[in-house]
Amino acid sequence: MLFVWDDSYETGIIEIDQDHKGLVNLINDLYEAMQDGSGGALLLPIFSALKHYTETHFAKEESHMVECDVPDQDSHFQEHKLMVEKLADLERRHRKGEAAISLQTLTFLRDWLKNHICAIDRAMASQLKNKGMDQGA
Ligand SMILES: [Fe+2]
Ligand SMILES: [Fe+2]
């Protein structure tokens, strides 16, 4: 089923929410590609888009956390690092010809929305707002 963005994903910081919506779009692109049987073929461009997404989005979150000196930065950074490694591993296995990587990637990304964005990113955003970060930035 297509993934629908709802308020429970919102952090209230516009630039972060926009990035997260971009990730939801990528998840839906992957899902649609799987539905029409082109999941495997489209996986490499999707991995490349995910790589770009993680590099730019994580750098943004991390610099805000450092700037505002939010607590628990290290565990948040660690989660970002693990996601980058997980995606690299999925891509490597896909390139080697392993089957069913599309589904594993889809499941991983949906879990990420629930476990990272809904919990850790939202907690980070409320810390950033407490520290006076401009929410429209
Ligand atoms: Fe995020
Ligand atoms: Fe994050």
GROMACS .gro file of C-alpha atoms and ligand atoms in nm:
model
  139
    1MET     CA    1   0.000   0.000   0.000
    2LEU     CA    2   0.120   0.349  -0.078
    3PHE     CA    3   0.258   0.528   0.219
    4VAL     CA    4   0.052   0.827   0.327
    5TRP     CA    5   0.211   1.114   0.514
    6ASP     CA    6   0.021   1.217   0.824
    7ASP     CA    7   0.067   1.454   1.116
    8SER     CA    8   0.230   1.191   1.330
    9TYR     CA    9   0.540   1.223   1.109
   10GLU     CA   10   0.556   1.598   1.142
   11THR     CA   11   0.843   1.751   1.340
   12GLY     CA   12   0.716   2.107   1.303
   13ILE     CA   13   1.044   2.226   1.147
   14ILE     CA   14   0.966   2.301   0.785
   15GLU     CA   15   1.298   2.212   0.621
   16ILE     CA   16   1.317   1.880   0.805
   17ASP     CA   17   0.956   1.791   0.725
   18GLN     CA   18   1.018   1.869   0.358
   19ASP     CA   19   1.313   1.632   0.352
   20HIS     CA   20   1.111   1.362   0.527
   21LYS     CA   21   0.832   1.402   0.271
   22GLY     CA   22   1.096   1.352   0.002
   23LEU     CA   23   1.183   1.020   0.164
   24VAL     CA   24   0.816   0.919   0.167
   25ASN     CA   25   0.806   0.995  -0.208
   26LEU     CA   26   1.106   0.769  -0.264
   27ILE     CA   27   0.941   0.491  -0.066
   28ASN     CA   28   0.630   0.529  -0.282
   29ASP     CA   29   0.838   0.530  -0.602
   30LEU     CA   30   0.993   0.203  -0.493
   31TYR     CA   31   0.655   0.056  -0.404
   32GLU     CA   32   0.505   0.154  -0.739
   33ALA     CA   33   0.803   0.012  -0.926
   34MET     CA   34   0.752  -0.316  -0.740
   35GLN     CA   35   0.382  -0.321  -0.831
   36ASP     CA   36   0.450  -0.296  -1.202
   37GLY     CA   37   0.732  -0.549  -1.186
   38SER     CA   38   1.016  -0.304  -1.248
   39GLY     CA   39   1.132  -0.295  -0.885
   40GLY     CA   40   1.466  -0.460  -0.958
   41ALA     CA   41   1.548  -0.242  -1.258
   42LEU     CA   42   1.462   0.079  -1.077
   43LEU     CA   43   1.645  -0.011  -0.762
   44LEU     CA   44   1.984   0.136  -0.860
   45PRO     CA   45   1.850   0.488  -0.931
   46ILE     CA   46   1.649   0.466  -0.609
   47PHE     CA   47   1.963   0.369  -0.414
   48SER     CA   48   2.142   0.663  -0.568
   49ALA     CA   49   1.859   0.899  -0.469
   50LEU     CA   50   1.863   0.751  -0.117
   51LYS     CA   51   2.236   0.809  -0.095
   52HIS     CA   52   2.192   1.172  -0.191
   53TYR     CA   53   1.903   1.203   0.054
   54THR     CA   54   2.095   1.056   0.348
   55GLU     CA   55   2.407   1.265   0.280
   56THR     CA   56   2.225   1.597   0.262
   57HIS     CA   57   1.947   1.535   0.514
   58PHE     CA   58   2.167   1.381   0.785
   59ALA     CA   59   2.425   1.658   0.747
   60LYS     CA   60   2.149   1.912   0.799
   61GLU     CA   61   2.007   1.745   1.111
   62GLU     CA   62   2.353   1.687   1.255
   63SER     CA   63   2.467   2.045   1.212
   64HIS     CA   64   2.147   2.175   1.378
   65MET     CA   65   2.206   1.937   1.669
   66VAL     CA   66   2.563   2.054   1.712
   67GLU     CA   67   2.466   2.421   1.680
   68CYS     CA   68   2.189   2.392   1.937
   69ASP     CA   69   2.388   2.151   2.154
   70VAL     CA   70   2.098   1.906   2.189
   71PRO     CA   71   2.141   1.607   2.422
   72ASP     CA   72   2.174   1.248   2.292
   73GLN     CA   73   2.346   1.360   1.973
   74ASP     CA   74   2.581   1.065   1.966
   75SER     CA   75   2.311   0.799   1.957
   76HIS     CA   76   2.126   0.995   1.688
   77PHE     CA   77   2.444   1.025   1.477
   78GLN     CA   78   2.501   0.654   1.528
   79GLU     CA   79   2.154   0.573   1.391
   80HIS     CA   80   2.225   0.781   1.082
   81LYS     CA   81   2.553   0.597   1.033
   82LEU     CA   82   2.380   0.260   1.065
   83MET     CA   83   2.121   0.359   0.805
   84VAL     CA   84   2.391   0.461   0.557
   85GLU     CA   85   2.565   0.127   0.616
   86LYS     CA   86   2.242  -0.070   0.583
   87LEU     CA   87   2.158   0.098   0.249
   88ALA     CA   88   2.511   0.037   0.120
   89ASP     CA   89   2.480  -0.328   0.217
   90LEU     CA   90   2.142  -0.366   0.042
   91GLU     CA   91   2.283  -0.202  -0.271
   92ARG     CA   92   2.591  -0.426  -0.266
   93ARG     CA   93   2.373  -0.737  -0.236
   94HIS     CA   94   2.145  -0.616  -0.515
   95ARG     CA   95   2.446  -0.560  -0.742
   96LYS     CA   96   2.564  -0.912  -0.667
   97GLY     CA   97   2.232  -1.039  -0.800
   98GLU     CA   98   2.063  -1.130  -0.474
   99ALA     CA   99   1.684  -1.154  -0.510
  100ALA     CA  100   1.411  -0.973  -0.318
  101ILE     CA  101   1.623  -0.672  -0.223
  102SER     CA  102   1.342  -0.434  -0.327
  103LEU     CA  103   1.111  -0.576  -0.063
  104GLN     CA  104   1.382  -0.572   0.205
  105THR     CA  105   1.460  -0.211   0.118
  106LEU     CA  106   1.092  -0.114   0.130
  107THR     CA  107   1.045  -0.281   0.469
  108PHE     CA  108   1.361  -0.121   0.604
  109LEU     CA  109   1.254   0.229   0.491
  110ARG     CA  110   0.905   0.195   0.635
  111ASP     CA  111   1.051   0.082   0.968
  112TRP     CA  112   1.286   0.381   0.953
  113LEU     CA  113   0.990   0.620   0.925
  114LYS     CA  114   0.827   0.468   1.228
  115ASN     CA  115   1.133   0.408   1.445
  116HIS     CA  116   1.354   0.700   1.352
  117ILE     CA  117   1.145   0.986   1.217
  118CYS     CA  118   0.843   0.941   1.443
  119ALA     CA  119   1.052   0.896   1.754
  120ILE     CA  120   1.409   1.023   1.739
  121ASP     CA  121   1.369   1.302   1.485
  122ARG     CA  122   1.058   1.432   1.656
  123ALA     CA  123   1.237   1.433   1.993
  124MET     CA  124   1.531   1.614   1.831
  125ALA     CA  125   1.296   1.871   1.677
  126SER     CA  126   1.136   1.954   2.009
  127GLN     CA  127   1.484   2.004   2.157
  128LEU     CA  128   1.575   2.230   1.864
  129LYS     CA  129   1.258   2.430   1.916
  130ASN     CA  130   1.330   2.456   2.291
  131LYS     CA  131   1.671   2.593   2.204
  132GLY     CA  132   1.504   2.857   1.993
  133MET     CA  133   1.565   2.726   1.644
  134ASP     CA  134   1.364   2.907   1.381
  135GLN     CA  135   1.094   2.658   1.281
  136GLY     CA  136   1.053   2.802   0.936
  137ALA     CA  137   1.423   2.788   0.858
  138FE      FE  138   1.536   1.294   0.966
  139FE      FE  139   1.757   1.179   1.216
   0.00000   0.00000   0.00000
